[in-house]
Short mmCIF file of C-alpha atoms in Angstrom, two decimals:
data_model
loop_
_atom_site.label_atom_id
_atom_site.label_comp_id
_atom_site.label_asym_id
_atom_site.label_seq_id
_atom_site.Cartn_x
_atom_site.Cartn_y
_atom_site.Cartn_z
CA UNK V 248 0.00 0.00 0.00
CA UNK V 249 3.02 2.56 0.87
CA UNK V 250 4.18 1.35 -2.66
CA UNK V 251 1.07 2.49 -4.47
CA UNK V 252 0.59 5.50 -2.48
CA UNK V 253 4.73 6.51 -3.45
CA UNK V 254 3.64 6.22 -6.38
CA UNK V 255 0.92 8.13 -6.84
CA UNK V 256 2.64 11.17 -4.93
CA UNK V 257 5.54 10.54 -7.22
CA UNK V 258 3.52 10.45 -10.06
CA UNK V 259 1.29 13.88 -9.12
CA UNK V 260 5.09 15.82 -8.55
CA UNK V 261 5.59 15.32 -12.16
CA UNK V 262 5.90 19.11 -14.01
CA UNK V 263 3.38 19.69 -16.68
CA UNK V 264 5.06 19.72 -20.08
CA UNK V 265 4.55 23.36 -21.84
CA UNK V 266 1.60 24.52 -22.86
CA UNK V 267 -0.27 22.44 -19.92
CA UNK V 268 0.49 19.22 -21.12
CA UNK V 269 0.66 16.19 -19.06
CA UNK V 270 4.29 14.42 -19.44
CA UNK V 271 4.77 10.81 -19.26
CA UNK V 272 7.88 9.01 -18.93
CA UNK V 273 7.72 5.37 -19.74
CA UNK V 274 9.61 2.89 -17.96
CA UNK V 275 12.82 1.16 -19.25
CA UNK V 276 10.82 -2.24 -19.21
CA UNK V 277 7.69 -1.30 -21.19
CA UNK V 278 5.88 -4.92 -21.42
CA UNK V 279 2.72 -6.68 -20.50
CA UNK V 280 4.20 -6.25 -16.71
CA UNK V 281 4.14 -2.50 -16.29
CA UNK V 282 0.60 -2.52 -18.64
CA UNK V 283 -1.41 -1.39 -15.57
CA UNK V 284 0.66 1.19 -14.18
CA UNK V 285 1.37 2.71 -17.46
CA UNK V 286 -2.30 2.61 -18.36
CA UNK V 287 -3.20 4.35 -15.15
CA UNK V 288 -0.37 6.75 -15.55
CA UNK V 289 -1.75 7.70 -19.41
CA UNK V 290 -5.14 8.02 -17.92
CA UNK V 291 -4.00 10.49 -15.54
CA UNK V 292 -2.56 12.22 -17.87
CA UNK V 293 -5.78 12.57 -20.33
CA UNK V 294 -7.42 13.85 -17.22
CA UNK V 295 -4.61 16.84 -16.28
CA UNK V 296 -4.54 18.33 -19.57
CA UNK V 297 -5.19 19.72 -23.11
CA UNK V 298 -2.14 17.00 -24.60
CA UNK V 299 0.39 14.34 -23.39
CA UNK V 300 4.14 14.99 -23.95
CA UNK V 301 5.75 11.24 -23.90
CA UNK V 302 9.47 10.37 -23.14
CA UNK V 303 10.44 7.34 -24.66
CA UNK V 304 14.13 7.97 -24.34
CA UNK V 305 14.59 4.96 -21.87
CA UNK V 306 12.59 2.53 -22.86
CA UNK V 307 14.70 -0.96 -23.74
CA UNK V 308 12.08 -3.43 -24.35
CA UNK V 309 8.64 -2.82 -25.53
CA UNK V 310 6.17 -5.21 -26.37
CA UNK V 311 3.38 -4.86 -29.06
CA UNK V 312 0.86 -4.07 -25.98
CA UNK V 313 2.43 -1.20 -24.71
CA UNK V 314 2.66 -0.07 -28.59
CA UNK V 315 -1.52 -0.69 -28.98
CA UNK V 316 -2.43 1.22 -25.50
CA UNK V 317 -0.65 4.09 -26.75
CA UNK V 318 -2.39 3.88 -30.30
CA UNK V 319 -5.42 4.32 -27.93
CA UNK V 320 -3.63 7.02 -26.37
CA UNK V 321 -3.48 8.30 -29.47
CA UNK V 322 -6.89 8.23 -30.55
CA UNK V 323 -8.14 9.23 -27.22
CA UNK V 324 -6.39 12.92 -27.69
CA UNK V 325 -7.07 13.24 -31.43
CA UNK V 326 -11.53 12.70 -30.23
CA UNK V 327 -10.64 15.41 -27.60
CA UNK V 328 -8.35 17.47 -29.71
CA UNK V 329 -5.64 16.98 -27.88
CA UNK V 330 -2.10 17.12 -29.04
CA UNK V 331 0.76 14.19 -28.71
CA UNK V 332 4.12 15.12 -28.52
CA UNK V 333 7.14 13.10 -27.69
CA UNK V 334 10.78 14.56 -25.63
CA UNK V 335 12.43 11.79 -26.56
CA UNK V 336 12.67 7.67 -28.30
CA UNK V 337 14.88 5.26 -27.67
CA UNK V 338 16.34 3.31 -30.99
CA UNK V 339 14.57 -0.07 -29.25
CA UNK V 340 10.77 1.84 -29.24
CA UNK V 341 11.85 3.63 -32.97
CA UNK V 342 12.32 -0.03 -33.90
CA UNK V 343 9.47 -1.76 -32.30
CA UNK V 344 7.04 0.84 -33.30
CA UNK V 345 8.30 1.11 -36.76
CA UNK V 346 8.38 -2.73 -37.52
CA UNK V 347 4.31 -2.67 -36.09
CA UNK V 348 4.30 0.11 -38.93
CA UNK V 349 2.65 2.41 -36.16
CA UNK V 350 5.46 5.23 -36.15
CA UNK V 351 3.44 7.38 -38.31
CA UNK V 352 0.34 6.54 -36.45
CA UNK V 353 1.50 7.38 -32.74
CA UNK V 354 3.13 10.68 -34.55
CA UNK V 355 7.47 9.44 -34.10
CA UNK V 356 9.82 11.96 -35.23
CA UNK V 357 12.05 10.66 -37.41
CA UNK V 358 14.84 8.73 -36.28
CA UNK V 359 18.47 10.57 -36.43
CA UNK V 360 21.58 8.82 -37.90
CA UNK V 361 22.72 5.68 -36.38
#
């Protein structure tokens, strides 16, 4: 219970991105495991502002769930007419998300040189 509640307050510290957007970090391990945090993370995020600002920088593994929740993340701000940016992806969620073809979908900046 201390766990979830750390979380939580750890999670409502988090600065808005500009322009009132909610950021989200995803974790390092972005699989079927962390599905339920990250989902209630994303959620909170739809609910604290206008857009969601995403950090993908440190993700190492992702998994073709993670990829579909936030193709409904996606969709969610587009019906609301909300904006999706990203601060950062890692070449491992580039990869994953361009092999699923959903980089243009979820809105990826192109990759830089290798």
């Amino acid at each position: 219970m201390a766990g979830k509640r750390a979380a939580t307050q750890k999670q409502d510290e988090r600065p808005a991105a500009p322009d009132g957007a909610a950021a989200v970090v995803l974790p390092a391990d972005c699989r079927l495991a962390a599905q339920a945090a990250l989902q209630a993370e994303l959620v909170g995020a739809l609910e604290r502002g206008a857009g969601v600002v995403l950090d993908a920088s440190a993700v190492e593994r992702v998994d073709t769930a993670a990829l579909q929740l936030l193709v409904l993340l996606r969709r969610e701000l587009a019906s609301r007419d909300g904006a999706l940016a990203w601060r950062g992806a890692s070449a491992a969620f580039n990869e994953a998300a361009g092999l699923l073809g959903l980089a243009r979908i979820l809105e990826l900046p192109a990759a830089g040189p290798a």
